[in-house]
XYZ file of C-alpha atoms in Angstrom:
317
model
C 1.290 5.195 6.141
C 1.595 2.313 3.697
C -1.126 1.775 1.095
C -1.559 -1.767 2.392
C -2.135 -0.396 5.898
C -4.760 2.035 4.606
C -6.533 -0.905 2.988
C -6.255 -3.026 6.125
C -7.544 -0.223 8.354
C -10.540 0.347 6.063
C -11.836 -3.117 7.091
C -13.487 -3.875 3.774
C -14.654 -0.355 2.959
C -13.724 0.764 -0.550
C -11.375 3.761 -0.508
C -11.089 6.628 -2.997
C -7.807 7.689 -4.599
C -6.629 9.432 -7.728
C -3.584 10.159 -9.843
C -2.353 13.576 -10.930
C 0.172 14.790 -13.485
C 2.822 17.375 -12.520
C 2.406 20.737 -14.235
C 4.588 21.556 -17.209
C 7.682 23.484 -16.119
C 7.060 27.201 -16.070
C 3.566 26.741 -14.610
C 2.657 27.248 -10.977
C 1.788 24.407 -8.635
C -1.364 26.345 -7.674
C -2.966 25.000 -10.856
C -2.452 21.535 -9.421
C -3.897 22.522 -6.052
C -6.962 23.971 -7.768
C -7.721 20.536 -9.218
C -6.906 18.649 -6.019
C -8.967 20.878 -3.705
C -12.425 19.737 -4.940
C -11.495 16.070 -4.413
C -10.277 16.289 -0.832
C -13.813 16.158 0.582
C -13.859 12.460 -0.390
C -10.949 11.745 1.956
C -8.417 10.076 -0.346
C -5.856 8.230 1.791
C -3.271 8.668 -0.962
C -2.601 10.529 -4.201
C -0.349 9.244 -6.990
C 1.986 11.629 -8.829
C 3.245 10.550 -12.242
C 6.778 10.911 -13.581
C 7.369 11.861 -17.200
C 10.052 10.445 -19.465
C 12.783 12.673 -20.773
C 12.418 13.800 -24.374
C 14.535 15.373 -27.064
C 14.176 18.989 -28.157
C 15.989 20.641 -31.043
C 17.541 24.050 -30.413
C 18.708 26.237 -33.275
C 22.234 27.565 -32.872
C 24.179 29.287 -35.639
C 21.818 27.880 -38.223
C 22.186 24.312 -36.962
C 19.847 22.173 -34.864
C 21.294 21.009 -31.565
C 19.638 17.917 -30.054
C 19.163 18.166 -26.268
C 17.443 16.074 -23.592
C 14.870 17.723 -21.338
C 11.958 16.912 -19.047
C 8.778 18.897 -19.566
C 7.231 17.872 -16.227
C 9.979 17.677 -13.599
C 9.675 17.601 -9.831
C 7.586 14.524 -8.984
C 9.199 13.992 -5.568
C 9.011 17.693 -4.727
C 5.342 17.800 -5.699
C 4.692 14.696 -3.575
C 6.315 16.405 -0.583
C 4.335 19.590 -1.183
C 0.991 17.778 -1.466
C 1.796 15.675 1.589
C 2.539 18.814 3.591
C -0.420 20.874 2.335
C -3.133 18.226 2.619
C -1.704 15.826 5.219
C -2.236 12.930 2.816
C 0.090 10.146 1.701
C 1.570 10.553 -1.749
C 2.915 7.949 -4.163
C 5.630 9.050 -6.589
C 5.961 7.030 -9.763
C 9.519 5.727 -10.112
C 10.559 4.749 -13.632
C 13.243 2.554 -15.134
C 13.351 4.683 -18.278
C 15.427 7.824 -17.957
C 17.164 6.916 -14.701
C 20.346 5.089 -13.823
C 20.356 2.775 -10.818
C 22.324 5.400 -8.886
C 19.815 8.130 -9.750
C 17.018 5.811 -8.643
C 18.785 5.253 -5.333
C 19.172 9.008 -4.783
C 15.465 9.479 -5.519
C 14.485 6.743 -3.072
C 16.741 8.173 -0.366
C 15.088 11.580 -0.863
C 11.656 9.965 -0.535
C 12.755 8.310 2.704
C 14.043 11.626 4.085
C 10.723 13.279 3.213
C 8.621 10.629 4.969
C 7.154 9.235 1.753
C 6.233 5.624 2.521
C 4.985 4.393 -0.855
C 6.318 4.251 -4.403
C 4.926 2.962 -7.687
C 7.621 0.995 -9.547
C 7.165 1.146 -13.321
C 9.263 0.400 -16.367
C 7.899 3.436 -18.183
C 7.145 3.979 -21.843
C 9.471 4.309 -24.786
C 10.669 7.803 -25.616
C 8.632 9.653 -28.215
C 11.132 9.045 -30.997
C 11.611 5.355 -30.132
C 9.382 2.551 -31.389
C 10.353 0.254 -28.521
C 11.518 0.864 -24.973
C 15.280 1.176 -24.685
C 16.827 0.900 -21.181
C 18.831 3.868 -19.999
C 22.555 3.111 -19.839
C 23.222 2.035 -16.275
C 19.495 1.703 -15.567
C 16.955 -1.089 -15.299
C 15.368 -2.795 -18.296
C 12.348 -4.212 -16.452
C 10.077 -3.158 -13.600
C 10.878 -6.357 -11.707
C 14.508 -5.232 -11.431
C 13.382 -1.878 -10.060
C 11.199 -3.680 -7.502
C 14.245 -5.723 -6.470
C 16.321 -2.576 -5.968
C 13.643 -1.000 -3.761
C 13.285 -4.223 -1.788
C 17.053 -4.402 -1.268
C 17.126 -0.796 -0.079
C 14.354 -1.644 2.392
C 16.779 -4.243 3.782
C 19.540 -1.640 4.103
C 21.366 -2.891 1.026
C 22.397 0.034 -1.159
C 24.077 -0.283 -4.547
C 27.604 0.085 -3.274
C 27.343 -0.531 0.475
C 25.171 -1.897 3.275
C 23.848 0.369 6.019
C 23.104 -1.066 9.457
C 20.461 1.285 10.819
C 17.303 1.292 12.904
C 15.840 3.777 10.425
C 16.030 1.947 7.113
C 13.523 2.720 4.405
C 10.413 0.551 4.415
C 8.677 1.443 1.185
C 5.356 -0.102 0.246
C 5.853 -1.015 -3.406
C 3.099 -0.699 -5.967
C 3.273 -2.153 -9.474
C 1.110 -2.044 -12.592
C -1.248 -4.772 -13.754
C -2.950 -5.114 -17.131
C -6.415 -6.717 -17.292
C -6.132 -6.767 -21.093
C -2.363 -7.484 -21.004
C 0.537 -5.113 -21.574
C 0.704 -3.967 -25.184
C 4.131 -5.643 -25.619
C 3.201 -8.956 -24.006
C 2.536 -11.933 -26.309
C -0.375 -13.165 -24.177
C -2.342 -12.418 -21.037
C -0.960 -15.528 -19.357
C 2.594 -14.435 -20.120
C 1.816 -10.993 -18.729
C 0.426 -12.531 -15.537
C 3.678 -14.449 -15.083
C 5.602 -11.172 -15.301
C 3.266 -9.738 -12.653
C 3.908 -12.770 -10.420
C 7.649 -12.141 -10.781
C 7.157 -8.579 -9.522
C 5.112 -9.828 -6.583
C 7.736 -12.447 -5.726
C 10.400 -9.714 -5.914
C 8.650 -7.664 -3.241
C 5.652 -5.822 -4.695
C 2.951 -5.101 -2.096
C -0.027 -4.069 -4.223
C -1.131 -3.716 -7.855
C -2.925 -0.872 -9.632
C -4.443 -1.793 -12.973
C -4.328 0.022 -16.239
C -7.650 1.590 -17.193
C -10.397 -0.691 -18.463
C -14.012 -0.094 -19.417
C -15.467 -3.588 -19.008
C -15.540 -4.715 -15.382
C -15.706 -8.360 -16.383
C -12.149 -8.081 -17.661
C -11.022 -6.841 -14.232
C -12.835 -9.649 -12.420
C -11.339 -12.261 -14.744
C -7.899 -10.731 -14.303
C -8.162 -10.881 -10.506
C -9.345 -14.503 -10.627
C -6.505 -15.481 -12.968
C -3.987 -13.708 -10.733
C -5.236 -15.579 -7.672
C -4.931 -18.898 -9.489
C -1.192 -18.372 -9.975
C -0.659 -17.314 -6.365
C -0.993 -13.518 -6.441
C -2.703 -12.581 -3.191
C -1.783 -8.901 -2.772
C -4.471 -6.208 -3.285
C -5.336 -5.460 -6.915
C -6.710 -1.931 -7.207
C -8.802 -1.100 -10.295
C -7.781 1.985 -12.251
C -10.669 3.949 -13.760
C -10.535 6.673 -16.409
C -13.668 8.448 -17.579
C -13.760 9.121 -21.311
C -13.714 12.873 -21.858
C -13.477 13.588 -25.616
C -14.545 11.820 -28.804
C -10.933 11.336 -29.833
C -10.543 8.879 -26.941
C -12.402 6.288 -29.029
C -9.349 6.104 -31.289
C -6.596 7.275 -28.940
C -7.113 4.937 -25.969
C -7.190 1.669 -27.970
C -4.208 2.853 -30.028
C -2.022 3.902 -27.079
C -3.060 1.346 -24.449
C -4.269 -1.564 -26.619
C -7.576 -1.814 -24.769
C -11.071 -2.655 -26.001
C -14.046 -0.366 -25.523
C -17.535 -1.844 -25.044
C -19.811 -1.270 -28.019
C -22.473 0.363 -25.824
C -19.936 2.976 -24.753
C -18.762 3.515 -28.331
C -22.351 4.005 -29.519
C -23.094 6.458 -26.695
C -20.032 8.549 -27.512
C -20.760 8.446 -31.251
C -24.231 9.841 -30.556
C -22.780 12.871 -28.760
C -22.798 16.172 -30.625
C -20.059 17.794 -28.514
C -17.217 16.888 -26.202
C -19.273 18.356 -23.359
C -21.808 15.608 -23.999
C -19.003 13.038 -24.283
C -17.745 14.103 -20.860
C -21.211 13.445 -19.400
C -21.300 9.989 -20.995
C -17.836 9.273 -19.605
C -18.903 10.275 -16.102
C -22.057 8.164 -16.197
C -20.176 5.121 -17.513
C -17.530 5.473 -14.809
C -20.218 5.830 -12.129
C -21.831 2.557 -13.187
C -18.439 0.861 -13.403
C -17.519 2.139 -9.955
C -20.790 1.088 -8.343
C -20.367 -2.484 -9.582
C -16.732 -2.609 -8.497
C -17.566 -1.165 -5.090
C -20.365 -3.701 -4.628
C -17.812 -6.415 -5.410
C -15.646 -5.169 -2.538
C -12.613 -3.773 -4.355
C -10.128 -2.267 -1.879
C -9.763 1.097 -3.631
C -11.260 2.877 -6.616
C -8.335 4.688 -8.228
C -9.110 7.384 -10.802
C -6.864 8.723 -13.549
C -7.629 12.433 -13.430
C -5.214 13.602 -16.182
C -4.953 16.973 -14.468
C -8.694 17.756 -14.363
C -10.996 17.068 -11.437
C -14.534 18.124 -12.400
C -15.465 14.721 -13.860
C -13.760 12.811 -11.033
C -15.678 14.919 -8.505
C -18.974 14.172 -10.274
C -18.198 10.444 -10.058
C -17.043 10.516 -6.450
C -20.174 12.370 -5.350
C -22.202 9.305 -6.353
C -19.887 6.800 -4.676
C -18.317 8.355 -1.588
């Protein structure tokens, strides 16, 4: 079922969802199941599965270093199919511009259609680890809006090199990212909102926001989006702080601000166990306010662990 249909069928009730990261290759999927299992009691209508960028590794051969491309966390579509089958829940694979040609993207989308996956999250993706700025893959898309257009065209039966007249065309529900504090590369929030409007006009069906820790920024973002004609659901993304290092890491990586009250609470913690408790309590209060405001879904970034997400969900769902 489409995410937008889940929201419609909820009739104003706030839904619970979360995002997981595929295990590193060489690890068993059971580790993933062990973190999903405790969250299924809260009846998530969908689970997002991230896709990792390729990266370079250096292999020593005959005394020389050989530079090779690899993916440390492969198998997003396969994991989506496995979770869908095991839990009878909709899954949302993240589809990236970075690391994929247009043809490879089409093959991935066709596989999703074959597997009965009805939703995808269309993202540009980050720069590779050794790149300062994002560089498009040769033969791939430079911007998420172009990826949205390709998915929309495929929904109409228009493939890259031919058109298919069929009663069983794909009909993907397309999710895109939104940034309450603007994308780190955008010159302004207003400019970033215009880019979001372009994605909506190209066929996006719903938005999931980057993490934020001040609900007012989400509310202002939603209001600003409505003023420029964005009427699709905007789902807030929530991440509980888990370690002290997040005070430096999250602003550095995502260019977000942390409320001073949260900073002070984390600074007062003597261990990361205490920080995790602070993160849970902050996310609970955030979630309660957002739920009271009638957000369609509360979407949690689990980062592969579920104990803190479970503690939050127990207070909300």
